[in-house]
Amino acid sequence: MKILLVEDDALLNKLVTSHLKGQNYVVDSVTDGATGWSYASTFDYDLLILDLLLPQLDGLSLCQRLRAEGDTTPILLLTAENSKTMKIQALDTGADDYMVKPFDIAELEARIRALLRRGQGQASPIIAWGSLLLNSTTGEVSYGDRPLKLTSKEYKFLELLLSSGSQVVGVNEVLSHLWSSNEFPVESTVRSHLRRLRNKLQKAGAPSDLITTLHGRGYYLKSPDSDELTAEGSIASKALAKHNTEAKAASKPDLETSLSPTQPEDEASVESIIDLSKAEQYLQFLNRNWSSAQQTCLDKLAQVAQIEPNERAALVHSLAGTLGMFGLNDALALARQLEAIWKISAEADSPETTSLLAQLQRIIQQTQTIKAAPTSCPREQPPLWVLSNNTDFQTEIESFALKQGFTIRHFNQPKALQKALAQDSPNRIIAQLSCLQDPSVTPPQRSAWKESLGSIPLLIVSHQDSLSDRLQALRWGGQFILHSSPNLLDLLLQHPSAPTSSKLSPSHQQIKVMVVDDDTHWLNTLLHQLQNWGFKVTTLADPAAFWQVLQSVNPDALILDAKIPEIDGFELCQVVRHDPKWRSLPILFLSILNDPESRQLAFGAGADDYLFKPVMVGELAHRITSRLQRIQSLEAP
Amino acid sequence: MTSSRQLLIIDDEETIQTVVDFGLKLSAGWSLLKASSGREGITIAQEHSPDAILLDVMMPEMDGVATFKALQADGQTNEIPVIFLTAKAQATEKSQLKALGVSGVITKPFNALDLPMLISRILHW
């Protein structure tokens, strides 16, 4: 759970922040209303705690502004003024709760928990998933009757998955929920926390795939078995009864002991946690040193024309080093391009190098201030692994990578690549489908391959666009792309988690829905009902024409039946999901199959929602629009 | 990370030395010895026995690999852990560098505030 605290009293701010952090919350804390506004309008929070009297923008105005913008995040106001008028005003402005200073920290915590539960539509502090129980009041987690000792990050990870139900949680969502906005974790950090969490769950008796990885998309909780589901109610109610008894017994909790039942952070505590003030000081330092560094860089550029051609690569290499330390990524990329050119051929000047040098000089001269310090793992230059035995293809990717400053590693065999994955992990893998078409590979071997990929995106390149090649790519856990596609190289530049298409929901009246079902009678009913709700509906009873219809309709949402003759609805969903164009398309299953396994298959295939027939059309319309809104909010810059 | 450390950086870029020095101090209170060439670095390492050495791979005259080999061959310095600093474009050689027996490789550019965390993780401090 992520909380924003806006409080100008430094001591109180520090106290509340450290206390909440000890309670497993991720906290961003700022000291004035204007910064509070920019944080609250930029990042997603589960709760906002605002002081009433703040410099620049007071708490009431901030609250008012957020509500006017349609922000529904729960807000708790803190103030020293204990007057009835003020309380009424605060609540009328849109605050959800109100506390008068000085307050009891235990009471603040209890109010926070209540607000967070309300925000999530959760009535009880206990969240149950089969035999897995999480008590958000005490921070205790158990599987069956075995307690789990989790680190704070593991706890938050699990809490996020539990509060998302069967929905897929993307890596970006995990990053933004588990780390505060001034920390810069990398994706592999998420994987390492996940690995430890899985181990602990497994030791407590949970199935190994309780937290399932959906390649390239994220993670979700596998539905509990039906036996577990029946037991879930009673486990949860027993846990709640126990919780209530204990809460009564400890009406004045001992803060020392109730602070955090979790273990101290191990490796997590040394993640790239940068204190905001240190980051600011560092940036100021870079700025103080920039003018002299700028001169050094310009001097080096001037030397290029005077030195021997074979010394040029080394000179621009050292220039690149300095530019990188100051976070000048555009200039860094230009210097690297020059380095790459001069490494290959130490010939005299070419029009290309002259133009690159001129651009580089211009950027250096025009840079007056350093706006951002570099991140230790610049996202625009991901290491890339290439699986191919075709030299033309290898050269094509290599020359592109050299220009962009990528690191490349080549593999000829899937086995060699899989072996390397145990040691190291790239940001992305590009493979030729022909390298993977080995008839001797068994399905278990393929599963092992997919498992070793984790959430590393895999692009599978083919020369022909056929359903069979798309299926093959899917079975290898990759995203299909045509070799002739003009997007091929662009895809390599994208950050793995970046959404590939930005399909923002149009106004409700224009939402285009495509429904695939072999039952024509049902299709007709749904067509009219959804039209009454203002949707533009296209129905399809024959899946053979699916791909063509999908391309020409270009829907905003897709509704699939699980069982369509001749084709498996789940596999169809996977094929759609693996095309980058449709990665964000909301896919809802509407099925008569009301069992956990089918739900599981649907979510595993990339579905966003699963509903049973018959369905109330109002419910369906609501699910479609809320899914579109969710995507919109995630894709918003 | 609370205990104070002394590191040695061997890098011919003075700007990089300055930024690393500031980042280590600010982030973890560590101190830094600076050398601009392999030879100077070896002498400082012999005199001061730093807790670890950050070594740039690409330097004129004596490069990082040659410096590392010399440090390994010297009884006074062969116990000091060495971490290579290398540009992203060269990171393909990361495994070759590791095969030499260095403790780790840190890729440039980096945010010097992250260094104590990266180094601690590499060296299990």
mmCIF file of C-alpha atoms in Angstrom, chain A residues 467 514-516 538-555 558 560 564-567 572 576:
data_model
loop_
_atom_site.group_PDB
_atom_site.id
_atom_site.type_symbol
_atom_site.label_atom_id
_atom_site.label_comp_id
_atom_site.label_asym_id
_atom_site.label_seq_id
_atom_site.Cartn_x
_atom_site.Cartn_y
_atom_site.Cartn_z
ATOM 1 C CA LEU A 467 -1.687 -18.729 -37.688
ATOM 2 C CA MET A 514 -16.353 -7.384 -30.761
ATOM 3 C CA VAL A 515 -18.115 -10.544 -29.557
ATOM 4 C CA VAL A 516 -17.103 -14.048 -30.671
ATOM 5 C CA THR A 538 -19.693 -6.465 -34.022
ATOM 6 C CA THR A 539 -20.597 -10.122 -33.640
ATOM 7 C CA LEU A 540 -18.806 -13.098 -35.109
ATOM 8 C CA ALA A 541 -20.029 -16.671 -35.056
ATOM 9 C CA ASP A 542 -17.406 -18.200 -37.327
ATOM 10 C CA PRO A 543 -13.905 -18.060 -35.823
ATOM 11 C CA ALA A 544 -12.251 -18.799 -39.189
ATOM 12 C CA ALA A 545 -12.657 -15.146 -40.156
ATOM 13 C CA PHE A 546 -11.499 -13.968 -36.733
ATOM 14 C CA TRP A 547 -8.165 -12.375 -37.631
ATOM 15 C CA GLN A 548 -9.515 -10.416 -40.607
ATOM 16 C CA VAL A 549 -12.541 -9.163 -38.665
ATOM 17 C CA LEU A 550 -10.377 -8.169 -35.720
ATOM 18 C CA GLN A 551 -8.089 -6.109 -37.968
ATOM 19 C CA SER A 552 -10.915 -4.379 -39.797
ATOM 20 C CA VAL A 553 -13.126 -3.687 -36.754
ATOM 21 C CA ASN A 554 -10.228 -2.581 -34.546
ATOM 22 C CA PRO A 555 -12.323 -3.021 -31.388
ATOM 23 C CA LEU A 558 -13.124 -8.206 -27.140
ATOM 24 C CA LEU A 560 -14.761 -14.340 -26.199
ATOM 25 C CA ILE A 564 -15.915 -22.328 -29.780
ATOM 26 C CA PRO A 565 -15.997 -25.287 -32.196
ATOM 27 C CA GLU A 566 -12.708 -26.065 -33.954
ATOM 28 C CA ILE A 567 -10.715 -23.562 -31.985
ATOM 29 C CA LEU A 572 -7.304 -17.628 -29.536
ATOM 30 C CA VAL A 576 -4.357 -11.986 -29.824
#
